[in-house]
Coordinates of C-alpha atoms and ligand atoms in Angstrom, one line a residue:
Chain A
F1 CA 103.3 82.6 144.0
R2 CA 105.2 79.5 145.2
L3 CA 108.9 79.1 144.4
R4 CA 108.3 75.6 143.0
D5 CA 107.5 75.4 139.3
V6 CA 107.5 71.6 139.2
I7 CA 105.6 68.9 141.0
D8 CA 108.3 66.8 142.6
D9 CA 109.2 65.4 146.0
D10 CA 110.1 68.8 147.3
F11 CA 106.8 70.1 146.2
W12 CA 104.9 67.4 148.2
D13 CA 107.1 68.2 151.2
E14 CA 106.3 71.8 151.0
L15 CA 102.6 71.2 150.6
E16 CA 102.7 69.0 153.7
E17 CA 104.5 71.7 155.6
I18 CA 101.9 74.3 154.5
L19 CA 99.0 72.1 155.5
L20 CA 100.4 71.1 158.9
T21 CA 101.4 74.7 159.7
A22 CA 97.8 75.8 159.0
D23 CA 96.7 73.3 161.7
V24 CA 95.0 71.0 159.1
G25 CA 96.3 68.0 161.2
M26 CA 98.2 64.9 160.2
D27 CA 95.3 62.7 159.1
T28 CA 93.6 65.3 156.9
T29 CA 97.0 66.4 155.4
E30 CA 97.8 62.8 154.4
Y31 CA 94.3 62.4 152.9
I32 CA 94.7 65.7 150.9
I33 CA 98.1 64.7 149.6
E34 CA 97.0 61.2 148.6
E35 CA 94.0 62.7 146.7
M36 CA 96.3 65.3 145.0
K37 CA 98.8 62.6 143.9
E38 CA 96.0 60.7 142.3
A39 CA 94.7 63.9 140.6
V40 CA 98.2 64.5 139.2
D41 CA 98.2 61.0 137.7
E42 CA 94.6 61.0 136.5
H43 CA 94.7 64.5 134.9
Y44 CA 98.4 64.9 134.0
I45 CA 98.8 68.0 136.1
E46 CA 102.2 69.6 135.7
Q47 CA 101.9 73.1 137.1
P48 CA 101.9 73.6 140.9
S49 CA 99.5 76.5 140.4
H50 CA 97.1 74.2 138.5
L51 CA 97.3 71.6 141.3
Y52 CA 96.5 74.3 143.9
E53 CA 93.3 75.2 142.1
V54 CA 92.3 71.5 141.9
M55 CA 93.0 71.2 145.6
K56 CA 91.0 74.2 146.5
D57 CA 88.1 72.9 144.3
K58 CA 88.2 69.6 146.1
L59 CA 88.4 71.2 149.6
S60 CA 85.6 73.6 148.7
E61 CA 83.3 70.7 148.0
I62 CA 84.0 69.5 151.6
M63 CA 83.6 72.9 153.2
E64 CA 80.5 74.1 151.3
K65 CA 77.4 72.8 152.9
E66 CA 73.8 73.5 151.7
N67 CA 72.9 74.8 155.1
S68 CA 75.7 77.4 155.4
D69 CA 73.1 80.2 155.8
M70 CA 71.6 80.7 159.2
I71 CA 68.3 78.8 159.7
M72 CA 65.8 81.6 160.3
N73 CA 62.2 81.0 161.4
E74 CA 60.3 83.0 158.8
D75 CA 57.1 83.4 160.8
G76 CA 58.1 83.6 164.4
L77 CA 61.0 83.7 166.8
T78 CA 64.4 82.4 165.8
I79 CA 66.4 81.2 168.9
I80 CA 70.2 81.1 168.5
L81 CA 72.1 79.4 171.3
V82 CA 75.8 80.3 171.4
V83 CA 78.3 77.9 173.1
G84 CA 82.1 77.2 173.2
V85 CA 85.1 76.9 175.4
N86 CA 86.5 79.8 177.4
G87 CA 87.7 83.0 175.6
T88 CA 86.8 82.0 172.0
G89 CA 84.8 85.1 171.2
K90 CA 81.2 84.1 172.0
T91 CA 80.1 87.3 173.6
T92 CA 81.7 89.5 170.9
S93 CA 80.3 87.3 168.1
I94 CA 76.8 87.7 169.6
A95 CA 77.1 91.5 169.5
K96 CA 78.2 91.2 165.8
M97 CA 75.3 89.0 164.9
A98 CA 72.8 91.1 166.8
N99 CA 74.0 94.1 164.9
R100 CA 73.6 92.3 161.6
Y101 CA 70.0 91.3 162.3
M102 CA 69.1 94.7 163.5
Q103 CA 70.5 96.2 160.3
E104 CA 68.1 93.8 158.5
G105 CA 65.3 95.4 160.4
K106 CA 64.8 92.5 162.8
K107 CA 63.8 92.9 166.4
V108 CA 66.6 91.3 168.5
I109 CA 66.7 90.3 172.1
I110 CA 69.8 89.0 173.9
A111 CA 69.9 86.7 176.9
A112 CA 72.8 87.1 179.3
A113 CA 73.0 83.5 180.4
D114 CA 76.7 83.6 181.5
T115 CA 75.9 84.2 185.1
F116 CA 79.3 82.9 186.2
R117 CA 82.3 84.8 184.9
A118 CA 83.3 88.2 186.4
A119 CA 81.6 91.1 184.6
A120 CA 80.2 88.8 181.8
I121 CA 76.8 90.5 182.1
E122 CA 78.3 93.9 182.1
Q123 CA 80.3 93.1 179.0
L124 CA 77.2 92.2 177.2
E125 CA 75.4 95.3 178.5
V126 CA 78.0 97.6 177.0
W127 CA 77.1 96.1 173.7
T128 CA 73.4 96.1 174.1
R129 CA 73.5 99.7 175.2
K130 CA 75.6 100.6 172.1
L131 CA 73.3 98.8 169.8
D132 CA 70.1 99.8 171.7
I133 CA 68.9 96.2 172.1
E134 CA 66.9 94.7 174.9
I135 CA 68.8 92.4 177.3
I136 CA 67.3 89.8 179.6
K137 CA 69.5 89.3 182.6
H138 CA 69.5 88.2 186.2
K139 CA 72.0 88.8 189.0
E140 CA 75.5 87.3 188.7
G141 CA 75.5 83.8 190.2
S142 CA 71.9 83.1 189.4
D143 CA 70.8 80.0 187.5
P144 CA 71.5 80.3 183.7
S145 CA 68.5 78.2 182.9
A146 CA 66.3 80.7 184.7
V147 CA 67.7 83.5 182.5
V148 CA 67.0 81.4 179.4
Y149 CA 63.5 80.6 180.5
D150 CA 62.7 84.3 181.1
A151 CA 64.3 85.2 177.8
V152 CA 62.3 82.7 175.7
V153 CA 59.0 83.7 177.4
A154 CA 59.8 87.4 177.0
S155 CA 60.9 87.1 173.3
L156 CA 57.7 85.2 172.4
A157 CA 55.6 87.7 174.3
R158 CA 57.3 90.7 172.8
R159 CA 57.2 89.1 169.3
A160 CA 60.9 89.4 168.8
D161 CA 62.4 88.0 165.6
V162 CA 65.7 86.8 167.0
L163 CA 66.8 85.8 170.5
I164 CA 70.5 85.2 170.9
I165 CA 71.6 83.4 174.1
D166 CA 75.1 84.0 175.5
T167 CA 76.5 81.2 177.6
A168 CA 79.5 80.9 179.9
G169 CA 82.7 79.6 178.4
R170 CA 83.2 76.0 179.4
L171 CA 85.8 73.3 178.7
H172 CA 84.1 70.4 176.9
S173 CA 85.9 68.0 179.2
K174 CA 83.8 69.2 182.2
V175 CA 80.8 66.9 182.3
N176 CA 78.8 69.0 184.8
L177 CA 79.2 72.1 182.6
M178 CA 78.1 70.2 179.5
N179 CA 75.1 68.9 181.5
E180 CA 74.2 72.5 182.3
L181 CA 74.1 73.2 178.5
Q182 CA 71.7 70.2 178.1
K183 CA 69.5 71.7 180.8
I184 CA 69.5 75.0 179.0
R185 CA 68.5 73.3 175.7
K186 CA 65.7 71.5 177.4
V187 CA 64.3 74.7 178.9
I188 CA 64.3 76.2 175.4
K189 CA 62.6 73.2 173.9
R190 CA 59.9 73.2 176.6
N191 CA 58.9 76.7 175.9
C192 CA 59.6 76.9 172.2
P193 CA 59.4 73.3 170.7
E194 CA 61.1 74.2 167.4
G195 CA 64.0 75.9 169.2
P196 CA 66.9 76.3 169.4
H197 CA 66.8 76.9 165.7
E198 CA 70.6 77.3 165.7
T199 CA 73.1 76.1 168.2
L200 CA 76.4 77.8 167.2
L201 CA 79.7 76.5 168.4
V202 CA 82.3 79.4 168.5
L203 CA 85.8 78.1 167.8
D204 CA 89.0 80.1 168.1
A205 CA 91.1 79.9 164.8
T206 CA 94.3 79.9 166.9
N207 CA 93.4 76.5 168.5
G208 CA 95.1 73.4 167.2
Q209 CA 93.9 69.8 167.1
N210 CA 91.9 70.2 170.3
A211 CA 89.3 72.1 168.3
L212 CA 88.2 68.8 166.8
V213 CA 87.8 67.3 170.2
Q214 CA 85.8 70.4 171.3
A215 CA 83.5 70.1 168.3
K216 CA 82.8 66.4 168.7
T217 CA 82.2 66.8 172.4
F218 CA 79.8 69.7 172.0
Q219 CA 78.0 68.1 169.2
K220 CA 77.5 64.9 171.2
A221 CA 76.2 66.9 174.1
I222 CA 73.8 69.4 172.5
D223 CA 73.8 68.9 168.7
I224 CA 75.6 71.8 167.0
T225 CA 74.0 73.2 163.9
G226 CA 76.8 75.7 162.9
I227 CA 80.2 77.0 163.6
V228 CA 81.6 80.5 164.1
L229 CA 85.3 80.6 163.5
T230 CA 86.9 83.6 165.2
K231 CA 90.2 85.5 165.2
L232 CA 91.0 84.8 161.5
D233 CA 92.4 88.3 161.4
G234 CA 95.5 86.8 163.1
T235 CA 98.2 84.6 161.6
A236 CA 96.5 81.3 162.6
R237 CA 94.8 79.7 159.6
G238 CA 92.2 77.5 161.4
G239 CA 92.9 74.5 159.2
I240 CA 91.5 72.1 161.7
I241 CA 88.1 73.3 160.6
I242 CA 88.4 71.2 157.5
A243 CA 88.4 68.0 159.5
I244 CA 85.6 69.4 161.8
V245 CA 83.3 70.2 158.9
H246 CA 84.0 66.9 157.2
D247 CA 83.7 64.7 160.3
L248 CA 80.7 66.4 161.9
N249 CA 78.9 67.4 158.7
V250 CA 78.3 70.9 160.3
P251 CA 78.8 74.1 158.3
V252 CA 80.8 77.1 159.2
K253 CA 78.2 80.0 159.2
F254 CA 80.4 83.0 160.1
I255 CA 84.0 84.0 160.6
G256 CA 85.3 86.6 163.0
V257 CA 87.9 88.9 161.6
G258 CA 88.4 91.5 164.4
E259 CA 87.0 93.0 167.6
G260 CA 84.7 95.5 166.0
V261 CA 80.9 95.1 165.6
Y262 CA 81.2 94.8 161.8
D263 CA 84.0 92.2 161.9
L264 CA 81.8 89.3 161.1
R265 CA 81.5 87.7 157.6
P266 CA 79.4 84.9 156.3
F267 CA 81.6 81.9 155.6
D268 CA 83.0 81.7 152.1
A269 CA 84.8 78.4 151.5
R270 CA 86.9 79.7 148.6
N271 CA 88.0 82.9 150.4
F272 CA 88.9 80.8 153.4
L273 CA 91.0 78.4 151.3
D274 CA 92.7 81.2 149.4
A275 CA 93.7 82.7 152.7
L276 CA 94.9 79.3 154.0
F277 CA 97.2 78.8 151.1
A278 CA 98.3 82.4 150.7
Chain B
S1 CA 99.4 55.3 172.4
L2 CA 103.0 56.2 171.3
Q3 CA 104.4 53.4 173.4
E4 CA 102.1 50.8 171.7
R5 CA 103.0 52.1 168.2
L6 CA 106.7 52.0 169.0
Q7 CA 106.4 48.5 170.4
G8 CA 104.7 47.5 167.2
I9 CA 107.6 48.8 165.2
F10 CA 110.2 47.2 167.3
Q11 CA 108.5 43.9 167.1
K12 CA 108.7 43.9 163.4
L13 CA 112.3 45.1 163.4
K14 CA 113.5 42.5 165.9
R15 CA 112.3 39.8 163.6
R16 CA 114.5 41.1 160.8
G17 CA 117.7 41.2 162.8
K18 CA 120.0 44.2 162.4
L19 CA 118.6 47.7 162.5
S20 CA 119.1 50.0 159.6
E21 CA 119.1 53.8 159.6
E22 CA 115.7 53.4 157.9
D23 CA 114.3 51.4 160.8
V24 CA 115.4 54.0 163.3
N25 CA 113.7 56.6 161.1
L26 CA 110.5 54.6 161.4
A27 CA 110.5 55.0 165.1
L28 CA 111.3 58.7 164.8
R29 CA 108.4 59.0 162.4
E30 CA 106.0 57.8 165.1
I31 CA 107.4 60.3 167.6
R32 CA 107.0 63.0 165.0
I33 CA 103.3 62.0 164.5
A34 CA 102.7 62.0 168.2
L35 CA 104.2 65.4 168.7
I36 CA 102.4 67.0 165.8
A37 CA 99.1 65.6 167.0
A38 CA 100.0 67.3 170.3
D39 CA 100.3 70.6 168.6
V40 CA 104.0 70.9 168.8
N41 CA 105.2 73.2 166.0
I42 CA 106.5 71.2 163.0
K43 CA 109.8 73.0 162.9
V44 CA 110.3 72.4 166.6
V45 CA 109.4 68.7 166.1
K46 CA 112.1 68.5 163.4
Q47 CA 114.8 69.8 165.7
F48 CA 113.5 67.8 168.6
T49 CA 113.5 64.4 166.7
K50 CA 117.0 65.1 165.6
K51 CA 118.1 65.5 169.2
V52 CA 116.2 62.3 170.1
K53 CA 118.0 60.4 167.3
E54 CA 121.4 61.5 168.5
A55 CA 120.6 60.6 172.1
A56 CA 119.1 57.3 171.1
I57 CA 122.0 56.3 168.9
G58 CA 124.5 57.3 171.6
E59 CA 122.7 55.0 174.0
E60 CA 122.8 52.0 171.8
I61 CA 119.1 51.3 172.7
W62 CA 118.3 49.8 169.4
H63 CA 119.4 46.3 170.5
S64 CA 117.9 46.4 174.0
L65 CA 115.2 44.1 175.3
T66 CA 112.7 46.9 175.8
P67 CA 113.5 49.4 173.1
A68 CA 110.1 51.0 172.9
Q69 CA 110.2 51.9 176.6
Q70 CA 113.7 53.1 176.3
V71 CA 112.8 55.4 173.4
I72 CA 109.9 56.8 175.3
K73 CA 112.2 57.5 178.3
I74 CA 114.7 59.2 176.0
V75 CA 111.9 61.3 174.5
K76 CA 110.5 62.2 177.9
D77 CA 113.9 63.1 179.2
E78 CA 114.6 65.3 176.2
L79 CA 111.2 67.0 176.6
V80 CA 111.9 67.7 180.3
D81 CA 115.4 68.9 179.5
L82 CA 114.1 71.3 177.0
M83 CA 111.1 72.6 179.0
G84 CA 112.5 72.4 182.5
S85 CA 114.0 75.5 184.0
V86 CA 116.0 76.1 187.2
N87 CA 114.3 79.4 187.8
Q88 CA 110.5 79.3 187.8
K89 CA 110.1 82.3 190.0
V90 CA 109.0 85.8 188.9
N91 CA 112.0 88.1 188.6
M92 CA 111.8 90.4 191.7
A93 CA 113.0 94.0 191.5
E94 CA 116.1 94.9 193.4
T95 CA 114.1 97.5 195.3
P96 CA 110.3 97.3 195.4
P97 CA 108.0 97.6 193.8
T98 CA 108.3 94.6 191.5
I99 CA 106.4 95.2 188.3
V100 CA 104.9 92.4 186.3
M101 CA 103.3 92.9 182.9
M102 CA 100.8 90.4 181.5
V103 CA 100.6 90.2 177.7
G104 CA 99.2 87.9 175.0
L105 CA 96.5 87.2 172.4
H106 CA 92.8 87.8 172.9
G107 CA 91.1 85.5 175.4
S108 CA 94.3 83.7 176.5
G109 CA 93.5 84.3 180.2
K110 CA 95.5 87.4 181.0
T111 CA 92.9 89.1 183.2
T112 CA 92.1 85.9 185.1
S113 CA 95.8 85.1 185.5
T114 CA 96.5 88.6 186.8
G115 CA 94.0 87.9 189.6
K116 CA 95.5 84.5 190.2
L117 CA 99.0 85.9 190.5
A118 CA 97.8 88.6 192.8
M119 CA 96.3 86.0 195.1
H120 CA 99.5 83.9 194.8
F121 CA 101.7 86.8 195.9
R122 CA 99.4 87.9 198.7
T123 CA 99.6 84.3 200.1
Q124 CA 103.4 84.8 200.1
G125 CA 103.0 87.9 202.3
H126 CA 103.3 90.6 199.6
H127 CA 101.0 93.6 199.0
P128 CA 100.0 93.4 195.4
L129 CA 98.2 96.0 193.3
M130 CA 96.5 95.2 190.1
V131 CA 96.3 97.7 187.3
A132 CA 93.6 97.8 184.6
T133 CA 95.0 99.1 181.3
D134 CA 92.6 97.3 178.9
I135 CA 90.7 100.4 177.7
Y136 CA 89.3 98.6 174.6
R137 CA 87.4 95.5 175.7
P138 CA 83.9 96.2 177.0
A139 CA 83.8 96.0 180.8
A140 CA 87.4 94.8 181.0
I141 CA 88.2 97.2 183.8
K142 CA 85.0 96.1 185.6
Q143 CA 86.2 92.4 185.2
L144 CA 89.5 93.1 186.9
E145 CA 87.7 95.1 189.7
V146 CA 85.3 92.2 190.3
L147 CA 88.3 89.9 190.6
G148 CA 89.9 92.3 193.0
K149 CA 86.8 92.4 195.2
Q150 CA 86.8 88.6 195.3
I151 CA 90.2 88.4 196.8
D152 CA 90.3 91.8 198.5
I153 CA 93.1 93.2 196.4
P154 CA 93.1 96.8 195.2
V155 CA 92.7 97.6 191.5
F156 CA 94.1 100.8 190.1
Q157 CA 92.2 102.2 187.1
L158 CA 91.7 105.5 185.4
G159 CA 88.8 104.5 183.2
D160 CA 88.9 103.8 179.5
K161 CA 89.6 107.3 178.2
T162 CA 93.2 107.5 179.5
A163 CA 96.1 106.1 177.6
P164 CA 97.6 102.8 179.1
V165 CA 101.0 104.4 179.6
N166 CA 99.4 107.2 181.7
I167 CA 97.4 104.6 183.7
C168 CA 100.7 102.9 184.4
R169 CA 102.3 106.2 185.5
G170 CA 99.4 106.8 187.9
A171 CA 99.6 103.2 189.2
L172 CA 103.3 103.6 190.1
K173 CA 102.5 106.8 192.1
Y174 CA 99.5 105.0 193.8
A175 CA 101.7 102.0 194.7
Q176 CA 104.3 104.3 196.3
D177 CA 101.6 106.0 198.4
N178 CA 100.0 102.7 199.4
L179 CA 103.1 100.7 199.9
N180 CA 102.3 98.0 197.3
D181 CA 105.4 96.0 196.7
I182 CA 104.1 94.1 193.6
I183 CA 102.3 95.7 190.7
L184 CA 100.5 93.4 188.3
I185 CA 99.6 95.1 185.0
D186 CA 96.8 93.5 183.0
T187 CA 96.9 94.6 179.3
A188 CA 94.4 94.3 176.5
G189 CA 94.5 91.2 174.2
R190 CA 96.3 92.0 171.0
L191 CA 97.6 90.5 167.8
H192 CA 101.4 90.3 167.4
I193 CA 100.8 91.7 163.9
D194 CA 99.0 94.8 165.2
E195 CA 101.8 97.3 165.0
E196 CA 99.9 100.1 166.8
L197 CA 99.1 97.8 169.8
M198 CA 102.5 96.3 169.9
D199 CA 103.9 99.9 170.0
E200 CA 101.6 100.6 172.9
L201 CA 103.1 97.7 174.7
K202 CA 106.6 98.9 174.0
E203 CA 105.7 102.3 175.2
M204 CA 104.3 100.9 178.5
K205 CA 107.3 98.7 179.0
A206 CA 109.7 101.6 178.5
E207 CA 107.7 103.7 180.9
I208 CA 107.4 101.3 183.8
R209 CA 110.4 99.1 183.2
P210 CA 108.9 95.8 184.6
S211 CA 111.2 93.2 186.0
E212 CA 108.9 90.5 184.5
V213 CA 106.9 90.4 181.3
L214 CA 104.7 87.3 181.2
L215 CA 103.3 86.0 178.0
V216 CA 100.0 84.4 178.7
V217 CA 99.4 81.5 176.3
D218 CA 96.2 79.3 175.9
S219 CA 97.3 75.7 176.0
M220 CA 94.9 74.8 173.2
I221 CA 96.9 76.9 170.7
G222 CA 98.2 75.2 167.6
Q223 CA 101.0 75.8 165.2
D224 CA 100.6 79.6 165.5
A225 CA 102.2 79.4 168.9
V226 CA 105.7 79.8 167.4
T227 CA 104.9 82.8 165.2
M228 CA 103.0 84.5 168.0
A229 CA 105.6 83.9 170.8
K230 CA 108.6 84.8 168.6
S231 CA 106.9 88.0 167.5
F232 CA 106.0 89.0 171.1
N233 CA 109.5 88.2 172.3
E234 CA 111.1 90.1 169.4
S235 CA 108.8 93.1 169.7
I236 CA 108.8 93.7 173.4
G237 CA 110.9 90.9 175.0
I238 CA 109.3 88.5 177.4
D239 CA 110.7 86.9 180.6
G240 CA 108.4 84.0 181.2
I241 CA 105.2 82.2 180.1
V242 CA 101.9 81.4 181.8
L243 CA 100.2 78.5 180.1
T244 CA 96.4 78.5 180.8
K245 CA 93.4 76.2 180.6
L246 CA 95.5 73.1 181.4
D247 CA 92.4 71.8 183.2
G248 CA 91.2 70.9 179.7
D249 CA 92.3 68.0 177.5
A250 CA 94.5 69.8 175.1
R251 CA 97.9 68.0 174.8
G252 CA 99.6 71.4 175.1
G253 CA 102.4 71.0 172.7
A254 CA 102.6 74.8 172.6
A255 CA 104.6 74.4 175.9
L256 CA 107.5 72.9 173.9
S257 CA 107.1 75.2 170.9
V258 CA 107.0 78.5 172.9
R259 CA 110.0 77.4 175.1
A260 CA 112.0 76.3 172.0
V261 CA 111.4 79.5 170.1
T262 CA 111.9 82.1 172.9
G263 CA 114.1 80.2 175.3
K264 CA 112.0 81.6 178.1
P265 CA 110.7 79.4 180.9
I266 CA 107.1 78.5 181.6
K267 CA 106.6 79.8 185.1
F268 CA 103.0 79.1 185.9
V269 CA 100.0 77.1 184.6
G270 CA 96.4 77.9 184.9
V271 CA 94.3 74.9 185.9
G272 CA 90.8 76.4 186.2
E273 CA 88.7 79.5 186.3
K274 CA 88.9 80.1 190.1
L275 CA 91.6 82.5 191.3
S276 CA 93.1 79.7 193.3
A277 CA 93.7 77.7 190.2
L278 CA 97.3 78.5 189.6
E279 CA 100.2 76.1 189.8
L280 CA 103.9 76.1 189.3
F281 CA 105.0 74.5 186.0
H282 CA 106.1 70.9 186.2
P283 CA 108.1 69.9 183.1
D284 CA 107.8 66.2 183.8
R285 CA 104.0 66.3 184.0
M286 CA 103.9 68.4 180.9
A287 CA 106.1 66.0 179.0
S288 CA 103.8 63.1 179.9
R289 CA 100.8 65.1 178.8
I290 CA 102.3 66.1 175.5
L291 CA 103.2 62.4 174.7
G292 CA 99.6 61.5 175.5
Ligands
GTP1 N1 91.2 89.8 166.8 C1 90.0 89.2 167.2 N2 89.6 89.2 168.4 C2 88.4 88.7 168.7 C3 87.6 88.2 167.7 N3 86.4 87.7 168.4 C4 86.6 88.0 169.7 N4 87.8 88.6 169.9 C5 88.4 89.0 171.2 O1 88.6 87.9 172.0 C6 88.5 88.2 173.3 C7 87.4 87.3 174.0 O2 86.2 87.6 173.4 P1 84.8 87.2 174.2 O3 83.7 87.6 173.3 O4 84.8 87.8 175.6 O5 85.0 85.7 174.3 P2 84.0 84.7 175.1 O6 84.0 83.4 174.3 O7 82.7 85.3 175.3 O8 84.8 84.5 176.5 P3 84.2 83.8 177.8 O9 82.8 84.2 177.9 O10 85.1 84.3 178.9 O11 84.3 82.3 177.5 C8 88.1 89.7 173.4 O12 89.2 90.4 173.6 C9 87.5 89.9 172.0 O13 87.6 91.3 171.6 C10 88.0 88.2 166.4 O14 87.3 87.7 165.4 N5 89.2 88.7 166.1
GTP2 N1 89.1 76.5 182.5 C1 89.9 77.6 182.5 N2 89.5 78.7 182.1 C2 90.3 79.8 182.2 C3 91.7 79.7 182.7 N3 92.2 80.9 182.6 C4 91.3 81.8 182.1 N4 90.1 81.1 181.8 C5 88.9 81.5 181.2 O1 89.2 82.0 179.9 C6 88.3 83.0 179.6 C7 89.2 84.2 179.1 O2 89.9 84.7 180.3 P1 90.3 86.2 180.4 O3 91.1 86.3 181.7 O4 89.1 87.1 180.2 O5 91.3 86.3 179.1 P2 92.0 87.6 178.6 O6 93.3 87.2 178.0 O7 92.1 88.6 179.7 O8 91.1 88.1 177.4 P3 91.2 89.5 176.7 O9 91.4 90.6 177.7 O10 89.9 89.7 175.9 O11 92.3 89.4 175.7 C8 87.5 83.3 180.8 O12 86.3 82.6 180.6 C9 88.3 82.7 181.9 O13 87.4 82.3 183.0 C10 92.1 78.4 183.1 O14 93.3 78.2 183.5 N5 91.2 77.4 183.0
MG3 MG1 81.6 85.6 177.0
MG4 MG1 91.5 90.6 179.7

């Protein structure tokens, strides 16, 4: 465990270092340390290991949301819109989710609405061929909203259970690209008023403080209902997610732990925190 | 902003007369907060603020009329000093072809940057060849081929069933026959902790002996930048860095961290998704960006 066996100034310094190194960020780190100092006084905590458990309990409360499960439409189509900045793992996460739903016996359709990036459609097609799922696609360079329209209409007509929409990576600071997402959302709503049932923001666990800006910007633009935190199989801890969940009141639904189709797990706050402090 | 917070501190201090070591540390604390918020690694921040303190004390700025501005100037100068490099060019081979290898974490922008560099070298009158060695990611080879078509630059590939080291061997032969003087090798994204994939990279490097290994780093990366860069440098040795997605609003503290831990220069920055969106690295612009 830790080398410290007493809660002293060195202990608080070490805890600060652990939190900051995990990308928890300065504000959240200060908040956590203040809370823990109070806890030590209130509950006469003497063992660092005891304090770590108290801290994980406290953070679990922040991270565990009642809507951590995916919102599925029990009698009809569930539409899942997947968004995020470039390279975070959207396309791969969609393949993983599609596989999950197929294994649950659901009929899944995927919309290739990244009509911009080189070989984005081909990348998704490799997955849909492997999983034997239907893909709705247009030519590269076509209007993503047109793909989404076709996909929603087709999914309703074919009575699919789940439609997952892949979108192009986009920096949240690019207003025209965020407007494009708003247009996609409108197209969904027009043809399926209760949709999208889930709008998932895919975040890369190796990102630092900018992930919080990403989350806030995407939420403001198209109302995020859940987060997929990817690449947790690396050495980055994704600590910024604590501030994100707290500030946006949005749950983490899945974590990505590798490049394979099974490398997706439902979010477990305690496991996440154990790994963060490991 | 950092300037405003430092001004606030110096206002208070001036009213109290002489500056103590503790007062100086207050200013340094603000600098530390600003750098950590910018994703500079906390250990790098520690070393850096120490340097700033030495430089500041040596300059006797603490009694000046505009101490906040002077401190900012010292911090900026130290940042530029640390990140700046005399040589921002790719190391060219003594006799062609020059071989450049692109490496880095998943999704950092290696494939796109390979295309950008190919376009950059062709504009300078070279005859580049791009090589597709990512045999893992679905449609990775196709992605590089599409980019090659966009800028009319050849892409060498042997499909996804041939080992990367053999693809490289084939590429060298092809370049010889087709008189390509620059070979850009795109590799698969990998974790620095994946021994097997890091060995693959070592094997490729030993085979083709590139004159330049470029670590492609996403400018949004957080504290992990140091662990990752150190590991790549220790495992395979890197010669330079490409920092991508700087058209975003990440402060990009990784620029400082990666430079500090590897000693290698940032040679290029990616500023967009188009293949023309590649610029040389400007340390003064980066310093201003990091300080926010
Ligand atoms: N190690 C690891 N790699 C991942 C994970 N998720 C995705 N990747 C890899 O990250 C890279 C980018 O994944 P994509 O699915 O193409 O990301 P994207 O967000 O769709 O990218 P753009 O569409 O270009 O914005 C690929 O090499 C994936 O294999 C994960 O959980 N762990
Ligand atoms: N905005 C912006 N996007 C970029 C930049 N460089 C790359 N991208 C985007 O980032 C995403 C990932 O780029 P890739 O070139 O596929 O990254 P990669 O490192 O080859 O990914 P893997 O091979 O899966 O490891 C794509 O959507 C690119 O268009 C940049 O400088 N700015
Ligand atoms: Mg994608
Ligand atoms: Mg690639």
